[in-house]
Tab-separated table of C-alpha atoms in Angstrom:
chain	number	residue	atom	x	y	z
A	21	UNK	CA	82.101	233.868	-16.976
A	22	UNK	CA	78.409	234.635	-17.959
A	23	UNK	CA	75.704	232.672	-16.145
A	24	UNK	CA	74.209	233.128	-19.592
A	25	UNK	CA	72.008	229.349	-20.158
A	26	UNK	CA	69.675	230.049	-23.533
A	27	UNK	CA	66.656	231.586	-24.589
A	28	UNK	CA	63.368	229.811	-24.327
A	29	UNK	CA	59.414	229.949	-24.317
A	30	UNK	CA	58.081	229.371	-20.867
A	31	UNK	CA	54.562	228.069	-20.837
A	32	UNK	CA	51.358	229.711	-18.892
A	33	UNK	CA	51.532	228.579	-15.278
A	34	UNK	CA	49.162	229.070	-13.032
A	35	UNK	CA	49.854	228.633	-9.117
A	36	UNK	CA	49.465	229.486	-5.679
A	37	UNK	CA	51.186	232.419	-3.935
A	38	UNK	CA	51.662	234.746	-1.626
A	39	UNK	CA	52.858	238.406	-1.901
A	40	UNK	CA	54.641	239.934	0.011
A	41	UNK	CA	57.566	242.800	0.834
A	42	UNK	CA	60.492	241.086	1.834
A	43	UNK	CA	64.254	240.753	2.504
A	44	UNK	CA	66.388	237.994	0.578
A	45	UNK	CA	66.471	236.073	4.266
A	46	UNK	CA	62.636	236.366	4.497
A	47	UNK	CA	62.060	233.844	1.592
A	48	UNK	CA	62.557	230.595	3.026
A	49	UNK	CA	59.749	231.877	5.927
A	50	UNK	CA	57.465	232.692	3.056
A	51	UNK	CA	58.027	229.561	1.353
A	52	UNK	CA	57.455	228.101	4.902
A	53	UNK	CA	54.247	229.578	5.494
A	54	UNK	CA	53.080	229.216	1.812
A	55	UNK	CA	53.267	225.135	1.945
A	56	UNK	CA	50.993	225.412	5.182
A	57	UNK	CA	48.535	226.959	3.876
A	58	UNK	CA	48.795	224.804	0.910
A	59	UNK	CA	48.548	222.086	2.814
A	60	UNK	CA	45.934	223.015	4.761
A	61	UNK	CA	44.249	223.494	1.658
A	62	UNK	CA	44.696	220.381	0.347
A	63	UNK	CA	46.072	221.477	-2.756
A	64	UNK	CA	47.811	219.481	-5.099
A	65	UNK	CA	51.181	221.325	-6.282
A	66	UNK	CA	54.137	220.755	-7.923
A	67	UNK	CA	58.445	221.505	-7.851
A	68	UNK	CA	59.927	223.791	-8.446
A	69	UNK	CA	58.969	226.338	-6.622
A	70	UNK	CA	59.009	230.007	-7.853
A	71	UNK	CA	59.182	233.384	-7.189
A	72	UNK	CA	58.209	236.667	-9.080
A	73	UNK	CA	60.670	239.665	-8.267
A	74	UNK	CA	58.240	242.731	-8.920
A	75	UNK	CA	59.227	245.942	-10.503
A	76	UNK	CA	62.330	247.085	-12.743
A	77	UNK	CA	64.523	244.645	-12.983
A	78	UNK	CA	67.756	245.871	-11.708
A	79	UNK	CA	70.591	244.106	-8.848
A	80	UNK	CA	68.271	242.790	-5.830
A	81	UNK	CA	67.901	244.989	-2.878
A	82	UNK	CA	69.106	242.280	-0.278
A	83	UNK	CA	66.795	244.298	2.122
A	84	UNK	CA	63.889	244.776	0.188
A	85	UNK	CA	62.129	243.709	-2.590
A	86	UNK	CA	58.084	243.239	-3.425
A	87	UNK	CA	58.448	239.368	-3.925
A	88	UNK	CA	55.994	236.557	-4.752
A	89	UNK	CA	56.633	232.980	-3.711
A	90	UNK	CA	54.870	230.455	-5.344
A	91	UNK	CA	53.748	226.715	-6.216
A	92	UNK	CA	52.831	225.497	-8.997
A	93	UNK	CA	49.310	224.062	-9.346
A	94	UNK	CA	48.436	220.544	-10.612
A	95	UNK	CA	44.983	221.914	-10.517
A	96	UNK	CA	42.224	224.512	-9.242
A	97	UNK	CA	41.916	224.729	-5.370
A	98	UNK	CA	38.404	223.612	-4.757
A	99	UNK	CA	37.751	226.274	-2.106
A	100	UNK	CA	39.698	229.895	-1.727
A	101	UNK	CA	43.080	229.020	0.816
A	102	UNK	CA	43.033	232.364	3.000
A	103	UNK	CA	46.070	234.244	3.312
A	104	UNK	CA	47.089	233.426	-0.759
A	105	UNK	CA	45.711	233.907	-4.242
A	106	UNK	CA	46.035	232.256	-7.201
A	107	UNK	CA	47.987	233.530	-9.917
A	108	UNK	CA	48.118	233.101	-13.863
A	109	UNK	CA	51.834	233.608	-14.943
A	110	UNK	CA	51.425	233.837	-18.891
A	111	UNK	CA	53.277	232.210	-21.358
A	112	UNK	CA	56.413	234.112	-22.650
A	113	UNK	CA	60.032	234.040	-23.930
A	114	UNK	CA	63.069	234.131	-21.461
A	115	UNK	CA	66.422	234.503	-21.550
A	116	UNK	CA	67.520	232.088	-18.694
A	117	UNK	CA	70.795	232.633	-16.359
A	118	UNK	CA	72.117	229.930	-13.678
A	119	UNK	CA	72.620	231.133	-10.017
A	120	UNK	CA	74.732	228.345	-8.054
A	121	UNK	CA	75.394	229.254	-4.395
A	122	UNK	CA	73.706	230.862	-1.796
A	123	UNK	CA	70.737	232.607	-2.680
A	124	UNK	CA	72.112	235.690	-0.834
A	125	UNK	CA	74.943	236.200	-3.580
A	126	UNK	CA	72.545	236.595	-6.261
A	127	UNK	CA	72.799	240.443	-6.333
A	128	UNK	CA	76.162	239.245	-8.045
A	129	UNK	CA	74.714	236.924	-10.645
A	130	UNK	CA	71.920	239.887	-11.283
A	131	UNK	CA	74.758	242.324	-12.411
A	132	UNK	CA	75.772	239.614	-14.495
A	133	UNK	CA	72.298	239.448	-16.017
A	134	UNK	CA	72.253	242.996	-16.627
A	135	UNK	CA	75.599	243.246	-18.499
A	136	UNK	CA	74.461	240.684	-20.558
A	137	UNK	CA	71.172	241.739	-21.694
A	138	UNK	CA	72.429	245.094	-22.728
A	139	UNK	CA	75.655	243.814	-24.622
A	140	UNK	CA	73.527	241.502	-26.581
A	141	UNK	CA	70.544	243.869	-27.428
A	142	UNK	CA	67.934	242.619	-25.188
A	143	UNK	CA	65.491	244.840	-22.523
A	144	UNK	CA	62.969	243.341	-20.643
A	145	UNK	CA	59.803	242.459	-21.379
A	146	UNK	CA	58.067	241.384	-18.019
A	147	UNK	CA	58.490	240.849	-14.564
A	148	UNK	CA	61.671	238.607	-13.586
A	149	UNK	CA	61.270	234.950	-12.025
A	150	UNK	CA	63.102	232.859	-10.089
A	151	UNK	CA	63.164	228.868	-10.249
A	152	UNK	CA	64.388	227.183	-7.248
A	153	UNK	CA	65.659	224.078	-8.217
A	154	UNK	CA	68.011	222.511	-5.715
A	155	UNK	CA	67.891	224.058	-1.977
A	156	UNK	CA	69.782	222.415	0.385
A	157	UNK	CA	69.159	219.224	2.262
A	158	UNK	CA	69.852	219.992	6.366
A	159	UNK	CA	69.178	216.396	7.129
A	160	UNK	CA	71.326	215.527	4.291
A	161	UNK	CA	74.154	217.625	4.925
A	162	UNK	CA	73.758	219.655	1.930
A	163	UNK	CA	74.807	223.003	2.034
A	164	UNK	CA	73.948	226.364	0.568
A	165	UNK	CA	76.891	226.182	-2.272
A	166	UNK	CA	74.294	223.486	-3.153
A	167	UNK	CA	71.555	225.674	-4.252
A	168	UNK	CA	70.661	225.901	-7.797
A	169	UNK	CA	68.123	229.109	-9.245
A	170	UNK	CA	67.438	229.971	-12.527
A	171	UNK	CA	66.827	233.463	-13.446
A	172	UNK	CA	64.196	233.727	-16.224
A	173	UNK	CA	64.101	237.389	-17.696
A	174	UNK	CA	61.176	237.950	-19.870
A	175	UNK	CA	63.074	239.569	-23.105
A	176	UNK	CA	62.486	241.254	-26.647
A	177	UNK	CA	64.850	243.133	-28.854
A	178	UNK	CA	65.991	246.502	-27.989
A	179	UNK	CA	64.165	249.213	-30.121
Protein backbone atom coordinates (compact mmCIF):
# COMPACT_ATOMS: atom_id res chain seq x y z
CA UNK A 1 0.00 0.00 0.00
CA UNK A 2 1.31 3.50 -1.09
CA UNK A 3 1.48 6.19 1.60
CA UNK A 4 0.63 8.19 -1.50
CA UNK A 5 -2.01 11.33 0.12
CA UNK A 6 -2.36 14.05 -3.01
CA UNK A 7 -0.68 16.74 -4.60
CA UNK A 8 -0.94 20.24 -3.30
CA UNK A 9 0.44 23.95 -3.21
CA UNK A 10 2.10 24.66 0.07
CA UNK A 11 2.18 28.31 0.93
CA UNK A 12 5.49 30.54 1.84
CA UNK A 13 6.30 29.93 5.49
CA UNK A 14 8.56 31.59 7.23
CA UNK A 15 9.91 30.26 10.74
CA UNK A 16 12.42 29.72 13.22
CA UNK A 17 15.11 27.00 13.06
CA UNK A 18 17.98 25.50 13.76
CA UNK A 19 20.42 23.51 11.54
CA UNK A 20 22.03 21.06 12.27
CA UNK A 21 23.83 17.40 11.33
CA UNK A 22 22.00 14.86 12.97
CA UNK A 23 20.86 11.24 13.56
CA UNK A 24 17.00 10.30 13.30
CA UNK A 25 17.23 9.96 17.44
CA UNK A 26 18.81 13.47 17.64
CA UNK A 27 15.52 15.23 16.54
CA UNK A 28 13.44 15.28 19.46
CA UNK A 29 16.80 17.03 21.35
CA UNK A 30 16.77 19.57 18.58
CA UNK A 31 13.22 20.17 18.78
CA UNK A 32 13.97 20.36 22.58
CA UNK A 33 16.48 22.91 22.43
CA UNK A 34 14.74 24.85 19.55
CA UNK A 35 11.44 25.66 21.82
CA UNK A 36 13.99 27.09 24.51
CA UNK A 37 15.38 29.30 22.68
CA UNK A 38 12.09 30.19 21.31
CA UNK A 39 10.90 30.71 24.37
CA UNK A 40 13.45 32.56 25.63
CA UNK A 41 12.85 34.67 22.82
CA UNK A 42 9.54 35.29 23.35
CA UNK A 43 8.46 34.34 20.08
CA UNK A 44 5.13 33.66 19.09
CA UNK A 45 4.97 30.25 16.97
CA UNK A 46 2.76 27.93 15.76
CA UNK A 47 2.03 23.64 15.25
CA UNK A 48 3.11 21.79 13.47
CA UNK A 49 6.38 21.69 13.70
CA UNK A 50 8.73 20.99 10.71
CA UNK A 51 11.74 19.85 9.47
CA UNK A 52 13.77 20.33 6.17
CA UNK A 53 15.82 17.09 5.16
CA UNK A 54 18.75 18.75 3.08
CA UNK A 55 20.26 17.34 0.00
CA UNK A 56 19.09 14.57 -2.63
CA UNK A 57 16.30 13.15 -1.63
CA UNK A 58 16.89 9.52 -1.33
CA UNK A 59 15.96 6.70 1.91
CA UNK A 60 17.12 8.62 5.26
CA UNK A 61 20.48 7.82 6.60
CA UNK A 62 19.18 6.83 10.19
CA UNK A 63 22.73 8.03 11.25
CA UNK A 64 23.09 11.05 9.47
CA UNK A 65 21.42 13.55 7.76
CA UNK A 66 21.92 17.66 7.47
CA UNK A 67 18.42 18.39 9.09
CA UNK A 68 16.52 21.58 9.98
CA UNK A 69 13.93 21.66 12.73
CA UNK A 70 11.65 24.29 12.77
CA UNK A 71 8.55 26.46 14.06
CA UNK A 72 6.48 28.19 12.39
CA UNK A 73 6.27 31.96 13.00
CA UNK A 74 3.08 33.92 13.83
CA UNK A 75 5.33 36.83 13.33
CA UNK A 76 8.94 38.54 13.14
CA UNK A 77 11.13 37.99 16.31
CA UNK A 78 11.64 41.47 17.57
CA UNK A 79 15.31 40.89 18.42
CA UNK A 80 17.81 38.06 16.74
CA UNK A 81 17.28 34.57 19.22
CA UNK A 82 21.08 33.33 19.29
CA UNK A 83 21.79 29.93 18.44
CA UNK A 84 18.79 29.99 15.38
CA UNK A 85 17.90 31.88 12.24
CA UNK A 86 15.01 32.58 10.60
CA UNK A 87 14.08 30.96 7.54
CA UNK A 88 11.74 31.74 4.42
CA UNK A 89 10.44 28.32 3.09
CA UNK A 90 8.81 29.45 -0.36
CA UNK A 91 5.68 28.60 -1.66
CA UNK A 92 5.59 25.41 -3.89
CA UNK A 93 3.75 22.26 -5.08
CA UNK A 94 4.07 18.86 -3.16
CA UNK A 95 3.26 15.61 -3.57
CA UNK A 96 2.36 14.60 0.08
CA UNK A 97 2.91 10.89 1.64
CA UNK A 98 1.62 9.77 5.29
CA UNK A 99 4.24 8.25 7.73
CA UNK A 100 2.27 6.55 10.78
CA UNK A 101 4.60 4.96 13.37
CA UNK A 102 7.72 5.63 14.79
CA UNK A 103 9.65 8.19 13.23
CA UNK A 104 12.61 5.74 13.10
CA UNK A 105 10.77 3.49 10.39
CA UNK A 106 10.53 6.20 8.01
CA UNK A 107 13.53 5.02 5.89
CA UNK A 108 10.65 2.48 4.95
CA UNK A 109 7.95 4.95 4.04
CA UNK A 110 10.92 6.99 2.04
CA UNK A 111 11.44 3.92 -0.33
CA UNK A 112 7.89 4.06 -0.69
CA UNK A 113 8.12 7.70 -1.75
CA UNK A 114 10.70 6.98 -4.15
CA UNK A 115 8.92 4.12 -6.00
CA UNK A 116 6.19 6.26 -6.34
CA UNK A 117 7.53 9.34 -7.73
CA UNK A 118 9.34 7.52 -10.44
CA UNK A 119 6.34 5.17 -11.49
CA UNK A 120 4.18 8.16 -11.84
CA UNK A 121 6.63 10.56 -13.69
CA UNK A 122 7.55 12.89 -11.02
CA UNK A 123 11.44 14.11 -9.85
CA UNK A 124 11.96 16.49 -7.36
CA UNK A 125 11.89 19.86 -7.38
CA UNK A 126 13.23 21.09 -3.90
CA UNK A 127 14.37 20.13 -0.71
CA UNK A 128 12.02 17.48 1.18
CA UNK A 129 9.95 18.46 4.46
CA UNK A 130 8.63 16.85 7.14
CA UNK A 131 5.30 17.82 9.12
CA UNK A 132 5.03 16.48 12.50
CA UNK A 133 1.63 16.24 13.28
CA UNK A 134 0.84 13.90 16.14
CA UNK A 135 3.98 12.87 18.48
CA UNK A 136 3.21 11.02 21.28
CA UNK A 137 1.75 12.02 24.59
CA UNK A 138 4.17 10.34 27.62
CA UNK A 139 1.85 11.73 30.21
CA UNK A 140 -0.94 10.48 28.18
CA UNK A 141 0.17 7.15 27.49
CA UNK A 142 0.47 7.63 23.89
CA UNK A 143 2.90 5.78 22.16
CA UNK A 144 5.17 6.05 19.17
CA UNK A 145 2.68 3.88 16.74
CA UNK A 146 0.89 7.19 17.53
CA UNK A 147 3.00 9.46 15.55
CA UNK A 148 1.72 10.97 12.47
CA UNK A 149 4.41 12.86 9.64
CA UNK A 150 3.71 13.96 6.43
CA UNK A 151 6.28 13.85 3.82
CA UNK A 152 5.96 16.84 1.44
CA UNK A 153 8.23 16.31 -1.75
CA UNK A 154 8.55 19.38 -3.77
CA UNK A 155 7.66 17.84 -7.44
CA UNK A 156 7.47 18.69 -11.31
CA UNK A 157 7.15 16.43 -14.27
CA UNK A 158 9.94 14.33 -15.37
CA UNK A 159 11.66 15.81 -18.55
Amino acid sequence: MTPFHGIKKIDRIRAIGMRSDMSLWDVDTAFTRLYERAMEGRLMFRQPALGVRHGELGIPDAFRSEYHVLFPLNQDPEREVPGTEILDLPETDVASFVHRGPYEWIQCTYELVLDWLRDNGYEVAGETREVFFVAPEPHSGGSQDDMLTEIQVPIRFAA
